Short mmCIF file of C-alpha atoms in Angstrom, two decimals:
data_model
loop_
_atom_site.label_atom_id
_atom_site.label_comp_id
_atom_site.label_asym_id
_atom_site.label_seq_id
_atom_site.Cartn_x
_atom_site.Cartn_y
_atom_site.Cartn_z
CA MET W 1 -30.00 -2.50 -14.71
CA MET W 2 -30.97 1.14 -15.06
CA GLU W 3 -32.87 2.27 -18.16
CA LEU W 4 -33.84 5.83 -19.00
CA ASP W 5 -36.01 7.00 -21.86
CA SER W 6 -34.58 9.36 -24.47
CA ARG W 7 -36.06 12.54 -22.97
CA SER W 8 -34.82 11.89 -19.43
CA LYS W 9 -31.40 10.96 -20.78
CA VAL W 10 -31.14 14.17 -22.78
CA GLU W 11 -32.07 16.08 -19.63
CA ALA W 12 -29.39 14.18 -17.69
CA VAL W 13 -26.78 15.04 -20.31
CA ASN W 14 -27.83 18.71 -20.33
CA SER W 15 -27.63 18.79 -16.54
CA ALA W 16 -24.12 17.31 -16.67
CA VAL W 17 -23.11 19.92 -19.24
CA GLU W 18 -24.38 22.78 -17.09
CA GLU W 19 -22.63 21.40 -14.02
CA ALA W 20 -19.31 20.79 -15.78
CA GLY W 21 -19.45 23.83 -18.01
CA SER W 22 -17.59 21.89 -20.71
CA GLU W 23 -18.67 20.92 -24.19
CA GLU W 24 -16.04 18.15 -24.24
CA TYR W 25 -17.50 16.59 -21.09
CA SER W 26 -20.89 16.50 -22.74
CA ARG W 27 -19.45 14.61 -25.70
CA ASP W 28 -17.70 12.14 -23.40
CA GLU W 29 -20.89 11.55 -21.46
CA ARG W 30 -22.78 10.87 -24.66
CA ASP W 31 -20.07 8.58 -26.09
CA LEU W 32 -20.13 6.43 -22.96
CA MET W 33 -23.93 6.33 -22.80
CA ARG W 34 -24.00 5.11 -26.41
CA LEU W 35 -22.12 2.06 -25.12
CA GLY W 36 -24.80 1.55 -22.48
CA LYS W 37 -22.61 2.70 -19.61
CA LYS W 38 -23.54 5.21 -16.93
CA PRO W 39 -20.78 7.82 -16.39
CA MET W 40 -19.42 7.26 -12.89
CA LEU W 41 -15.77 8.40 -12.80
CA LYS W 42 -14.37 11.93 -12.89
CA ARG W 43 -12.57 12.94 -16.08
CA ASN W 44 -9.34 14.39 -14.72
CA PHE W 45 -6.99 13.42 -17.55
CA GLY W 46 -6.25 15.67 -20.51
CA PHE W 47 -4.00 14.76 -23.43
CA MET W 48 -0.63 15.47 -21.76
CA GLN W 49 -1.64 13.69 -18.56
CA ILE W 50 -2.79 10.50 -20.29
CA LEU W 51 0.25 10.62 -22.60
CA GLY W 52 2.49 10.80 -19.52
CA PHE W 53 0.49 7.95 -17.98
CA SER W 54 0.94 5.75 -21.04
CA CYS W 55 4.66 6.53 -21.48
CA THR W 56 5.53 5.91 -17.86
CA VAL W 57 3.62 2.63 -17.74
CA LEU W 58 5.50 1.42 -20.82
CA VAL W 59 8.93 2.49 -19.39
CA THR W 60 10.52 1.21 -22.60
CA TRP W 61 14.03 2.61 -22.39
CA GLU W 62 14.22 1.61 -18.73
CA GLY W 63 12.64 -1.78 -19.32
CA ILE W 64 14.78 -2.78 -22.30
CA LEU W 65 17.91 -2.61 -20.11
CA GLN W 66 16.32 -4.84 -17.47
CA VAL W 67 15.03 -7.60 -19.74
CA THR W 68 17.75 -8.03 -22.38
CA THR W 69 19.81 -10.74 -20.64
CA PRO W 70 17.75 -13.71 -21.93
CA SER W 71 17.95 -12.23 -25.43
CA LEU W 72 21.73 -11.84 -25.11
CA LEU W 73 21.97 -15.57 -24.35
CA ASN W 74 19.62 -16.55 -27.18
CA GLY W 75 20.33 -14.14 -29.98
CA GLY W 76 23.35 -12.18 -28.75
CA PRO W 77 23.87 -8.44 -29.32
CA ALA W 78 22.64 -8.71 -32.91
CA GLY W 79 19.61 -10.70 -31.79
CA VAL W 80 18.74 -8.07 -29.18
CA PHE W 81 19.01 -5.22 -31.68
CA TRP W 82 17.16 -6.77 -34.62
CA GLY W 83 14.66 -8.39 -32.28
CA TYR W 84 13.83 -5.02 -30.76
CA ILE W 85 13.22 -3.56 -34.23
CA LEU W 86 10.83 -6.43 -35.00
CA ILE W 87 9.03 -6.08 -31.66
CA TRP W 88 8.69 -2.33 -32.08
CA ILE W 89 7.17 -2.72 -35.55
CA GLY W 90 4.83 -5.42 -34.24
CA SER W 91 3.86 -3.26 -31.26
CA ILE W 92 3.04 -0.30 -33.50
CA SER W 93 0.78 -2.59 -35.51
CA ILE W 94 -0.97 -4.01 -32.43
CA TYR W 95 -1.51 -0.66 -30.79
CA THR W 96 -2.82 0.82 -34.02
CA VAL W 97 -5.59 -1.79 -33.89
CA LEU W 98 -6.20 -1.05 -30.21
CA SER W 99 -6.34 2.65 -31.07
CA GLU W 100 -9.13 1.95 -33.54
CA LEU W 101 -11.03 -0.03 -30.92
CA SER W 102 -10.52 2.57 -28.18
CA SER W 103 -11.88 5.23 -30.52
CA MET W 104 -14.84 2.99 -31.30
CA ALA W 105 -15.59 2.13 -27.66
CA PRO W 106 -13.60 4.13 -25.04
CA THR W 107 -14.49 2.11 -21.97
CA ALA W 108 -12.46 0.99 -18.94
CA GLY W 109 -13.32 -2.62 -19.77
CA GLY W 110 -11.19 -2.56 -22.89
CA GLN W 111 -10.62 -5.98 -24.40
CA TYR W 112 -13.52 -7.95 -22.92
CA HIS W 113 -16.01 -5.20 -23.82
CA TRP W 114 -14.67 -5.10 -27.40
CA VAL W 115 -14.94 -8.89 -27.70
CA ALA W 116 -18.58 -8.71 -26.60
CA MET W 117 -19.21 -6.20 -29.39
CA LEU W 118 -17.24 -7.99 -32.11
CA ALA W 119 -17.76 -11.72 -31.55
CA PRO W 120 -20.57 -13.80 -33.10
CA LYS W 121 -23.64 -13.72 -30.89
CA SER W 122 -23.48 -17.41 -29.98
CA TYR W 123 -19.89 -17.09 -28.69
CA SER W 124 -19.92 -13.50 -27.50
CA LYS W 125 -20.73 -14.12 -23.84
CA PHE W 126 -18.21 -16.94 -23.35
CA LEU W 127 -15.36 -15.32 -25.29
CA SER W 128 -15.89 -12.00 -23.53
CA PHE W 129 -15.80 -13.66 -20.11
CA ILE W 130 -12.59 -15.60 -20.85
CA THR W 131 -10.94 -12.53 -22.40
CA GLY W 132 -11.81 -10.48 -19.33
CA TRP W 133 -10.23 -12.99 -16.97
CA VAL W 134 -7.11 -13.42 -19.11
CA THR W 135 -6.68 -9.64 -19.28
CA LEU W 136 -7.32 -9.29 -15.55
CA ILE W 137 -4.72 -11.89 -14.63
CA GLY W 138 -2.24 -10.40 -17.10
CA TRP W 139 -2.55 -6.94 -15.56
CA GLN W 140 -2.44 -8.23 -11.99
CA ALA W 141 0.75 -10.18 -12.80
CA THR W 142 2.27 -7.08 -14.41
CA THR W 143 1.59 -5.01 -11.29
CA ALA W 144 3.07 -7.70 -9.03
CA SER W 145 6.15 -8.02 -11.24
CA SER W 146 6.75 -4.26 -11.20
CA ALA W 147 6.75 -4.21 -7.39
CA TYR W 148 9.07 -7.23 -7.29
CA LEU W 149 11.50 -5.63 -9.76
CA ALA W 150 11.59 -2.47 -7.68
CA GLY W 151 12.57 -4.50 -4.63
CA THR W 152 15.30 -6.55 -6.34
CA ILE W 153 16.80 -3.56 -8.17
CA LEU W 154 17.13 -1.73 -4.86
CA GLN W 155 18.87 -4.79 -3.41
CA SER W 156 21.28 -4.91 -6.35
CA THR W 157 22.03 -1.21 -5.95
CA ILE W 158 22.90 -1.76 -2.29
CA LEU W 159 25.13 -4.66 -3.32
CA MET W 160 27.09 -2.39 -5.67
CA LEU W 161 27.82 -0.07 -2.75
CA ASP W 162 28.43 -2.81 -0.19
CA THR W 163 29.91 -6.03 -1.57
CA ASN W 164 29.44 -7.74 1.82
CA TYR W 165 25.67 -7.35 1.61
CA ILE W 166 23.81 -10.65 1.09
CA PRO W 167 20.39 -10.11 -0.56
CA LYS W 168 17.55 -12.13 0.95
CA PRO W 169 14.23 -12.97 -0.76
CA TYR W 170 12.20 -11.63 2.17
CA GLN W 171 14.00 -8.28 1.86
CA ALA W 172 12.97 -7.98 -1.79
CA MET W 173 9.43 -8.81 -0.77
CA LEU W 174 9.33 -6.15 1.96
CA LEU W 175 10.88 -3.53 -0.32
CA GLY W 176 8.23 -4.41 -2.89
CA TRP W 177 5.55 -3.89 -0.26
CA ALA W 178 6.95 -0.45 0.48
CA VAL W 179 6.64 0.70 -3.14
CA LEU W 180 3.18 -0.90 -3.32
CA ALA W 181 2.18 1.20 -0.30
CA PHE W 182 3.47 4.33 -2.05
CA ALA W 183 1.50 3.50 -5.21
CA PHE W 184 -1.60 2.80 -3.11
CA VAL W 185 -1.37 6.19 -1.36
CA ILE W 186 -0.96 8.10 -4.65
CA ASN W 187 -3.94 6.25 -6.15
CA THR W 188 -6.22 6.83 -3.16
CA VAL W 189 -5.28 9.65 -0.80
CA GLY W 190 -3.54 11.52 -3.61
CA SER W 191 -6.06 10.61 -6.30
CA LYS W 192 -6.78 14.26 -7.12
CA THR W 193 -3.12 14.75 -8.03
CA LEU W 194 -2.77 11.53 -10.07
CA ALA W 195 -3.28 13.23 -13.44
CA HIS W 196 -0.79 16.01 -12.61
CA PHE W 197 1.61 13.42 -11.19
CA GLU W 198 1.61 11.54 -14.52
CA GLY W 199 2.22 14.73 -16.50
CA LEU W 200 5.24 15.51 -14.31
CA ILE W 201 6.61 11.97 -14.66
CA LEU W 202 6.55 12.33 -18.46
CA ILE W 203 9.12 15.12 -18.08
CA LEU W 204 11.22 12.99 -15.70
CA HIS W 205 10.92 10.05 -18.10
CA VAL W 206 12.58 12.07 -20.89
CA LEU W 207 15.14 13.82 -18.65
CA GLY W 208 16.05 10.51 -17.03
CA PHE W 209 16.84 9.08 -20.46
CA PHE W 210 19.55 11.69 -21.01
CA ALA W 211 20.77 11.40 -17.42
CA ILE W 212 21.52 7.72 -18.05
CA MET W 213 22.68 7.70 -21.66
CA ILE W 214 25.11 10.65 -21.57
CA PRO W 215 27.40 9.33 -18.78
CA LEU W 216 27.06 5.77 -20.08
CA VAL W 217 28.24 6.69 -23.58
CA TYR W 218 30.82 9.27 -22.47
CA LEU W 219 32.54 7.19 -19.77
CA SER W 220 32.36 3.63 -21.14
CA ASP W 221 34.69 1.87 -23.55
CA HIS W 222 32.94 1.16 -26.84
CA ASN W 223 32.50 -1.98 -28.92
CA ASP W 224 32.66 -1.83 -32.71
CA THR W 225 29.84 -2.30 -35.21
CA SER W 226 30.13 -6.09 -34.95
CA ILE W 227 27.34 -5.87 -32.36
CA PHE W 228 24.90 -5.70 -35.27
CA THR W 229 26.14 -9.02 -36.72
CA THR W 230 27.17 -11.03 -33.63
CA PHE W 231 24.59 -13.72 -32.88
CA VAL W 232 24.76 -16.12 -29.91
CA ASN W 233 23.12 -19.50 -29.33
CA SER W 234 23.75 -20.32 -25.66
CA GLY W 235 20.63 -22.46 -25.40
CA GLY W 236 21.97 -25.18 -27.70
CA TRP W 237 19.16 -24.87 -30.23
CA SER W 238 19.42 -26.59 -33.60
CA THR W 239 19.63 -23.33 -35.57
CA GLN W 240 20.53 -19.73 -34.85
CA GLY W 241 17.14 -18.66 -36.18
CA LEU W 242 15.35 -20.81 -33.59
CA SER W 243 17.61 -19.44 -30.85
CA PHE W 244 16.73 -15.90 -31.97
CA MET W 245 12.99 -16.62 -31.76
CA VAL W 246 13.33 -18.19 -28.29
CA GLY W 247 15.13 -15.09 -26.98
CA LEU W 248 12.77 -12.65 -28.67
CA PRO W 249 9.82 -12.62 -26.21
CA SER W 250 11.93 -11.38 -23.28
CA SER W 251 12.23 -7.97 -24.94
CA VAL W 252 8.44 -7.80 -25.39
CA PHE W 253 8.10 -6.78 -21.74
CA ALA W 254 9.59 -3.37 -22.59
CA LEU W 255 6.76 -2.61 -25.03
CA VAL W 256 3.77 -4.35 -23.50
CA GLY W 257 0.88 -2.65 -21.72
CA VAL W 258 0.14 0.51 -23.67
CA ASP W 259 -3.54 -0.40 -23.33
CA SER W 260 -3.17 0.97 -19.80
CA CYS W 261 -4.60 4.27 -21.01
CA VAL W 262 -7.55 2.36 -22.52
CA HIS W 263 -8.56 1.25 -19.02
CA MET W 264 -8.40 4.89 -17.91
CA ALA W 265 -10.61 6.01 -20.83
CA GLU W 266 -13.62 6.84 -18.64
CA GLU W 267 -11.44 9.40 -16.83
CA VAL W 268 -10.07 11.04 -20.01
CA LYS W 269 -11.54 14.15 -21.63
CA ASN W 270 -12.47 13.75 -25.32
CA ALA W 271 -11.55 10.06 -24.99
CA THR W 272 -12.53 8.91 -28.50
CA LYS W 273 -9.76 11.10 -29.96
CA VAL W 274 -7.31 11.62 -27.11
CA VAL W 275 -6.82 7.96 -26.12
CA PRO W 276 -5.90 6.75 -29.65
CA ARG W 277 -3.57 9.74 -30.07
CA ALA W 278 -1.89 9.02 -26.72
CA ILE W 279 -1.43 5.36 -27.66
CA GLN W 280 0.20 6.20 -30.98
CA ILE W 281 2.51 8.92 -29.67
CA SER W 282 3.57 6.91 -26.61
CA VAL W 283 4.57 3.84 -28.62
CA LEU W 284 6.50 6.01 -31.11
CA LEU W 285 8.17 8.15 -28.43
CA ASN W 286 8.98 5.26 -26.11
CA GLY W 287 10.08 3.07 -29.00
CA THR W 288 12.49 5.75 -30.22
CA LEU W 289 13.96 6.31 -26.76
CA GLY W 290 14.22 2.56 -26.26
CA LEU W 291 16.06 2.06 -29.55
CA ALA W 292 18.54 4.85 -28.79
CA MET W 293 19.22 3.49 -25.29
CA LEU W 294 19.58 -0.06 -26.60
CA ILE W 295 22.18 0.96 -29.21
CA ALA W 296 24.13 2.91 -26.57
CA TYR W 297 23.94 -0.05 -24.18
CA LEU W 298 25.15 -2.58 -26.76
CA PHE W 299 28.09 -0.38 -27.76
CA CYS W 300 29.05 -0.08 -24.07
CA LEU W 301 28.40 -3.75 -23.25
CA GLY W 302 31.99 -4.98 -23.36
CA ASP W 303 32.74 -8.71 -23.10
CA LEU W 304 29.45 -10.61 -23.18
CA ASP W 305 30.65 -13.58 -21.11
CA GLU W 306 31.92 -11.25 -18.40
CA VAL W 307 28.65 -9.31 -18.33
CA VAL W 308 26.57 -12.50 -18.05
CA GLU W 309 28.82 -13.86 -15.30
CA GLN W 310 28.61 -10.65 -13.26
CA SER W 311 24.84 -10.41 -13.75
CA ALA W 312 24.54 -13.64 -11.76
CA THR W 313 25.95 -11.71 -8.78
CA LEU W 314 24.30 -8.32 -9.26
CA GLY W 315 21.06 -9.73 -10.63
CA TYR W 316 20.92 -7.44 -13.66
CA ALA W 317 23.46 -7.21 -16.48
CA TYR W 318 22.94 -3.49 -17.05
CA LEU W 319 24.05 -2.67 -13.50
CA TYR W 320 27.46 -4.21 -14.18
CA VAL W 321 27.66 -2.23 -17.43
CA PHE W 322 26.94 0.95 -15.44
CA LEU W 323 29.55 -0.02 -12.84
CA LYS W 324 32.24 -0.92 -15.36
CA GLY W 325 31.53 2.09 -17.55
CA THR W 326 31.60 4.74 -14.82
CA GLY W 327 34.28 3.04 -12.73
CA SER W 328 32.43 4.34 -9.68
CA PRO W 329 29.99 2.39 -7.47
CA ALA W 330 28.42 5.68 -6.36
CA GLY W 331 27.97 6.85 -9.97
CA ALA W 332 26.51 3.51 -11.05
CA ALA W 333 24.20 3.49 -8.04
CA THR W 334 22.97 7.00 -8.88
CA MET W 335 22.13 5.89 -12.42
CA ALA W 336 20.39 2.79 -11.05
CA MET W 337 18.33 4.90 -8.64
CA ILE W 338 17.11 7.13 -11.48
CA MET W 339 15.74 4.02 -13.16
CA TRP W 340 14.35 2.77 -9.85
CA VAL W 341 12.41 6.00 -9.25
CA LEU W 342 10.89 5.81 -12.73
CA GLY W 343 10.04 2.15 -12.11
CA VAL W 344 8.16 3.10 -8.95
CA CYS W 345 6.27 5.77 -10.90
CA CYS W 346 5.41 3.08 -13.44
CA LEU W 347 3.90 1.03 -10.63
CA VAL W 348 1.59 3.94 -9.74
CA GLY W 349 0.17 3.87 -13.27
CA LEU W 350 -0.02 0.08 -13.37
CA MET W 351 -2.05 -0.01 -10.18
CA ALA W 352 -4.43 2.61 -11.55
CA ALA W 353 -4.98 0.81 -14.87
CA THR W 354 -5.27 -2.63 -13.28
CA SER W 355 -7.79 -1.45 -10.69
CA ARG W 356 -9.96 0.20 -13.37
CA GLN W 357 -10.00 -2.97 -15.47
CA LEU W 358 -11.05 -4.98 -12.41
CA TRP W 359 -13.67 -2.35 -11.52
CA SER W 360 -15.18 -2.45 -14.98
CA PHE W 361 -15.22 -6.27 -15.08
CA ALA W 362 -16.93 -6.34 -11.68
CA ARG W 363 -19.40 -3.70 -12.88
CA ASP W 364 -20.56 -6.26 -15.44
CA LYS W 365 -20.94 -8.92 -12.70
CA ALA W 366 -18.06 -11.12 -13.87
CA VAL W 367 -16.20 -11.41 -10.54
CA PRO W 368 -17.35 -12.57 -7.10
CA TYR W 369 -18.95 -9.98 -4.77
CA SER W 370 -19.35 -7.54 -7.65
CA VAL W 371 -21.56 -5.13 -5.71
CA GLN W 372 -18.94 -4.62 -3.00
CA VAL W 373 -16.04 -4.55 -5.44
CA THR W 374 -17.51 -1.78 -7.60
CA LYS W 375 -18.27 0.70 -4.80
CA LEU W 376 -16.72 4.11 -5.36
CA HIS W 377 -15.50 6.57 -2.77
CA PRO W 378 -18.47 8.96 -2.29
CA ARG W 379 -16.37 12.11 -2.52
CA THR W 380 -13.58 11.35 -4.99
CA ARG W 381 -15.49 8.75 -7.09
CA ILE W 382 -12.36 6.59 -7.12
CA PRO W 383 -12.65 2.74 -7.10
CA VAL W 384 -10.82 2.41 -3.78
CA ASN W 385 -11.91 -1.21 -3.27
CA THR W 386 -10.38 -2.43 -6.54
CA ILE W 387 -7.19 -0.45 -5.84
CA ALA W 388 -6.94 -2.21 -2.47
CA ILE W 389 -7.67 -5.62 -4.03
CA THR W 390 -4.98 -5.04 -6.67
CA ALA W 391 -2.42 -4.15 -3.98
CA ALA W 392 -3.44 -7.18 -1.92
CA ILE W 393 -3.06 -9.56 -4.88
CA SER W 394 0.46 -8.22 -5.50
CA VAL W 395 1.31 -8.76 -1.82
CA LEU W 396 0.01 -12.33 -1.93
CA LEU W 397 1.89 -13.14 -5.14
CA SER W 398 5.12 -11.82 -3.61
CA PHE W 399 5.06 -14.65 -1.03
CA ILE W 400 5.73 -17.10 -3.85
CA ASN W 401 9.22 -15.64 -4.16
CA LEU W 402 10.02 -16.84 -0.62
CA GLY W 403 9.69 -20.42 -1.80
CA SER W 404 10.95 -20.14 -5.36
CA SER W 405 12.10 -17.18 -7.42
CA VAL W 406 11.70 -19.37 -10.52
CA ALA W 407 8.03 -19.98 -9.72
CA PHE W 408 7.45 -16.28 -9.17
CA ALA W 409 9.25 -15.41 -12.43
CA ASN W 410 6.85 -17.68 -14.29
CA ILE W 411 3.86 -16.07 -12.59
CA VAL W 412 5.29 -12.79 -13.82
CA ASN W 413 5.43 -14.15 -17.39
CA LEU W 414 1.63 -14.23 -17.30
CA SER W 415 1.80 -10.53 -18.11
CA ILE W 416 3.00 -11.35 -21.62
CA GLY W 417 0.95 -14.51 -22.13
CA GLY W 418 -2.24 -12.98 -20.75
CA LEU W 419 -2.07 -9.59 -22.43
CA TYR W 420 -0.88 -10.93 -25.79
CA ALA W 421 -3.69 -13.49 -25.75
CA SER W 422 -6.26 -10.72 -25.14
CA TYR W 423 -4.70 -8.61 -27.91
CA PHE W 424 -4.87 -11.53 -30.35
CA ILE W 425 -8.54 -12.23 -29.63
CA VAL W 426 -9.65 -8.63 -30.20
CA CYS W 427 -7.39 -8.14 -33.24
CA SER W 428 -8.65 -11.31 -34.94
CA LEU W 429 -12.29 -10.45 -34.21
CA LEU W 430 -11.89 -6.91 -35.53
CA LEU W 431 -10.30 -8.29 -38.71
CA TRP W 432 -13.30 -10.58 -39.18
CA ARG W 433 -15.79 -7.76 -38.63
CA ARG W 434 -14.00 -5.20 -40.81
CA LEU W 435 -13.96 -7.67 -43.69
CA GLN W 436 -17.73 -7.94 -43.29
CA GLY W 437 -18.07 -4.17 -43.15
CA ILE W 438 -18.40 -1.71 -40.25
CA ASN W 439 -20.53 1.43 -40.40
CA SER W 440 -18.88 4.83 -40.62
CA TYR W 441 -18.71 7.06 -37.56
CA ASP W 442 -21.99 8.80 -36.72
CA SER W 443 -22.01 10.93 -33.58
CA ARG W 444 -25.82 11.00 -33.65
CA ALA W 445 -26.23 7.22 -33.33
CA ALA W 446 -28.15 6.26 -30.19
CA MET W 447 -26.38 3.00 -29.34
CA ILE W 448 -23.20 1.19 -30.40
CA GLY W 449 -23.17 -2.58 -30.02
CA PRO W 450 -22.95 -5.89 -31.86
CA GLU W 451 -25.93 -5.09 -34.08
CA SER W 452 -25.04 -1.43 -34.62
CA LEU W 453 -21.26 -1.45 -34.83
CA GLN W 454 -19.57 1.67 -36.13
CA TRP W 455 -16.07 3.11 -36.29
CA GLY W 456 -14.94 5.85 -33.98
CA PRO W 457 -13.47 9.16 -35.18
CA TRP W 458 -9.98 7.54 -35.47
CA LYS W 459 -9.27 4.59 -37.76
CA VAL W 460 -6.92 3.32 -40.46
CA PRO W 461 -8.80 3.50 -43.77
CA GLY W 462 -9.47 0.79 -46.33
CA VAL W 463 -6.91 -1.80 -47.38
CA PHE W 464 -4.23 -0.28 -45.14
CA GLY W 465 -6.34 -1.04 -42.08
CA VAL W 466 -6.93 -4.61 -43.22
CA ALA W 467 -3.22 -5.19 -43.95
CA ASN W 468 -2.16 -3.78 -40.59
CA ASN W 469 -4.82 -5.79 -38.77
CA LEU W 470 -3.68 -9.01 -40.49
CA PHE W 471 -0.01 -8.35 -39.69
CA ALA W 472 -0.88 -7.71 -36.02
CA CYS W 473 -2.67 -11.06 -35.80
CA VAL W 474 0.25 -12.99 -37.32
CA TYR W 475 2.81 -11.22 -35.15
CA LEU W 476 0.83 -11.80 -31.96
CA LEU W 477 0.34 -15.49 -32.67
CA VAL W 478 4.06 -16.09 -33.35
CA LEU W 479 5.32 -14.14 -30.30
CA TRP W 480 2.70 -15.67 -28.02
CA PHE W 481 3.73 -19.17 -29.16
CA PHE W 482 7.44 -18.60 -28.46
CA SER W 483 6.76 -16.94 -25.09
CA PHE W 484 6.18 -20.42 -23.64
CA TRP W 485 9.52 -21.90 -24.76
CA PRO W 486 12.33 -22.66 -22.26
CA SER W 487 15.65 -20.83 -22.54
CA SER W 488 17.67 -23.92 -23.48
CA VAL W 489 17.34 -27.40 -24.97
CA GLU W 490 18.49 -28.96 -21.70
CA VAL W 491 15.57 -28.29 -19.39
CA ASN W 492 15.79 -28.40 -15.60
CA ALA W 493 13.90 -26.82 -12.71
CA GLN W 494 15.77 -23.52 -13.17
CA SER W 495 15.51 -23.23 -16.96
CA MET W 496 11.99 -24.59 -17.38
CA ASN W 497 9.43 -22.07 -18.59
CA PHE W 498 6.32 -22.75 -16.53
CA SER W 499 4.34 -20.01 -18.27
CA SER W 500 2.35 -22.60 -20.20
CA VAL W 501 1.27 -24.13 -16.88
CA THR W 502 0.36 -20.83 -15.25
CA PHE W 503 -1.40 -19.50 -18.33
CA GLY W 504 -3.21 -22.80 -18.92
CA GLY W 505 -4.23 -22.88 -15.26
CA THR W 506 -5.60 -19.35 -15.54
CA VAL W 507 -7.67 -20.19 -18.61
CA LEU W 508 -8.87 -23.45 -17.02
CA PHE W 509 -9.96 -21.55 -13.91
CA ALA W 510 -11.84 -19.02 -16.04
CA VAL W 511 -13.60 -21.78 -18.01
CA VAL W 512 -14.57 -23.69 -14.87
CA TRP W 513 -15.74 -20.52 -13.12
CA TYR W 514 -17.81 -19.62 -16.18
CA PHE W 515 -19.71 -22.91 -16.15
CA VAL W 516 -20.03 -23.02 -12.35
CA ARG W 517 -21.26 -19.47 -11.85
CA GLY W 518 -20.19 -17.02 -14.52
CA ARG W 519 -22.76 -18.01 -17.14
CA LYS W 520 -25.51 -17.30 -14.61
CA SER W 521 -24.29 -13.89 -13.43
CA TYR W 522 -22.45 -12.62 -16.53
CA ASN W 523 -24.37 -11.67 -19.67
CA GLY W 524 -21.77 -9.46 -21.29
CA PRO W 525 -21.41 -5.72 -20.67
CA VAL W 526 -24.49 -4.58 -18.74
CA VAL W 527 -26.60 -1.93 -20.46
CA GLU W 528 -27.04 0.57 -17.64
CA VAL W 529 -28.53 3.40 -19.68
CA LYS W 530 -30.07 3.82 -23.11
CA LEU W 531 -30.16 6.95 -25.24
#
């Protein structure tokens, strides 16, 4: 632990200001030091860059096409549409709470650091440790799933062009490795260009939306407005309402993970204001694009039974909708490749956010070999070791698909179970603390912690903040509960949802590791400096 007295710290800040020549950088340095953290990473991200980062990690309009099939089977077209509206509203509520917390404490640790600040002292250490591991596993699973999706989508695109092609699991794995290698290179060798890369991808994200929707709507036959009232219960559930709730979590994947920019906060200029703003704009922009694409897709869906049947061959229902709508394998493949390119760009951002979360957690001595894990590249000050570890974990998880795609799919579901669990913990703790009272923002305060908690420059005032916080907690609890349900009443090895097993195993591992070693090495976020 490194402690500096007030005078030496002021001198350090002044030196950093002179070197950087930026008043904003000085404020960011001070904001991080008030959390007890020593500034280590370069702040390369401005507002547009971190907005592009957040939007491309969410990939909502792209993602909603890829994950709607389970909702079509349990819910139908109407269930997909109304479910998306509900998820979007819930996501806005969640990310508003996370915006408040990121303004309060803009640190790469995110959820586990916030829990350490908000939880009662007697439970703070344990809850923070468990939250950190749940978040870590959730982000690692999300990165692995993104690489896997990239591989399988490329296989399905080849199949549209060559009907004699027989996709093999090992091919999807190797294709996934290729895109992981690309993401690794951009995050390491091309680290200086990462911020500019994300700003460019924001433009492609918006242009790609029109490149897909215009030919889809113009060339396809259209359904009527019955799509807004046609519900389906293919799972054999006792009521349509229960079927709707079972199908609802699959669409969550398209709007999960906006806290990616939170884990990049120590590389963002004016983070206490820019990160919350980027979160809010990205969820509104992506949500709007996702809703427009979803409506277009449902109107162009055609016969639902035919689409579901063909998706068993192509792997993804939306690819058959592209193929049927354009009437051209080459045209459908071009549209699919646009989405594939944006998916690969998403993986670049996922790897960056996941590696920063791991780096921060290791910085606080919560993972094995923390000293080695947290080493930065001496020239670029990039956490190369955690980037490599993240890529390696995704490679190892991909081997599961060789034995069972069902098992891998349930590992992937950890992204929802893990991240939603971390969101619920921080949202419920913030609700508890805000009801007790939190001090107003004071930029002159020396330290911000459990005993000196204060709001950041961005927050929802008064009763509106409490109401939103309460709604976020209820929404998270309900969606998290239904994320563990199987897709049908008749459960077999293919339809079983093993997410409860994988999530429970993750939590059990974290608890055991805490009592074996974690409680000795982890004492919450380490205070590296003091103002």
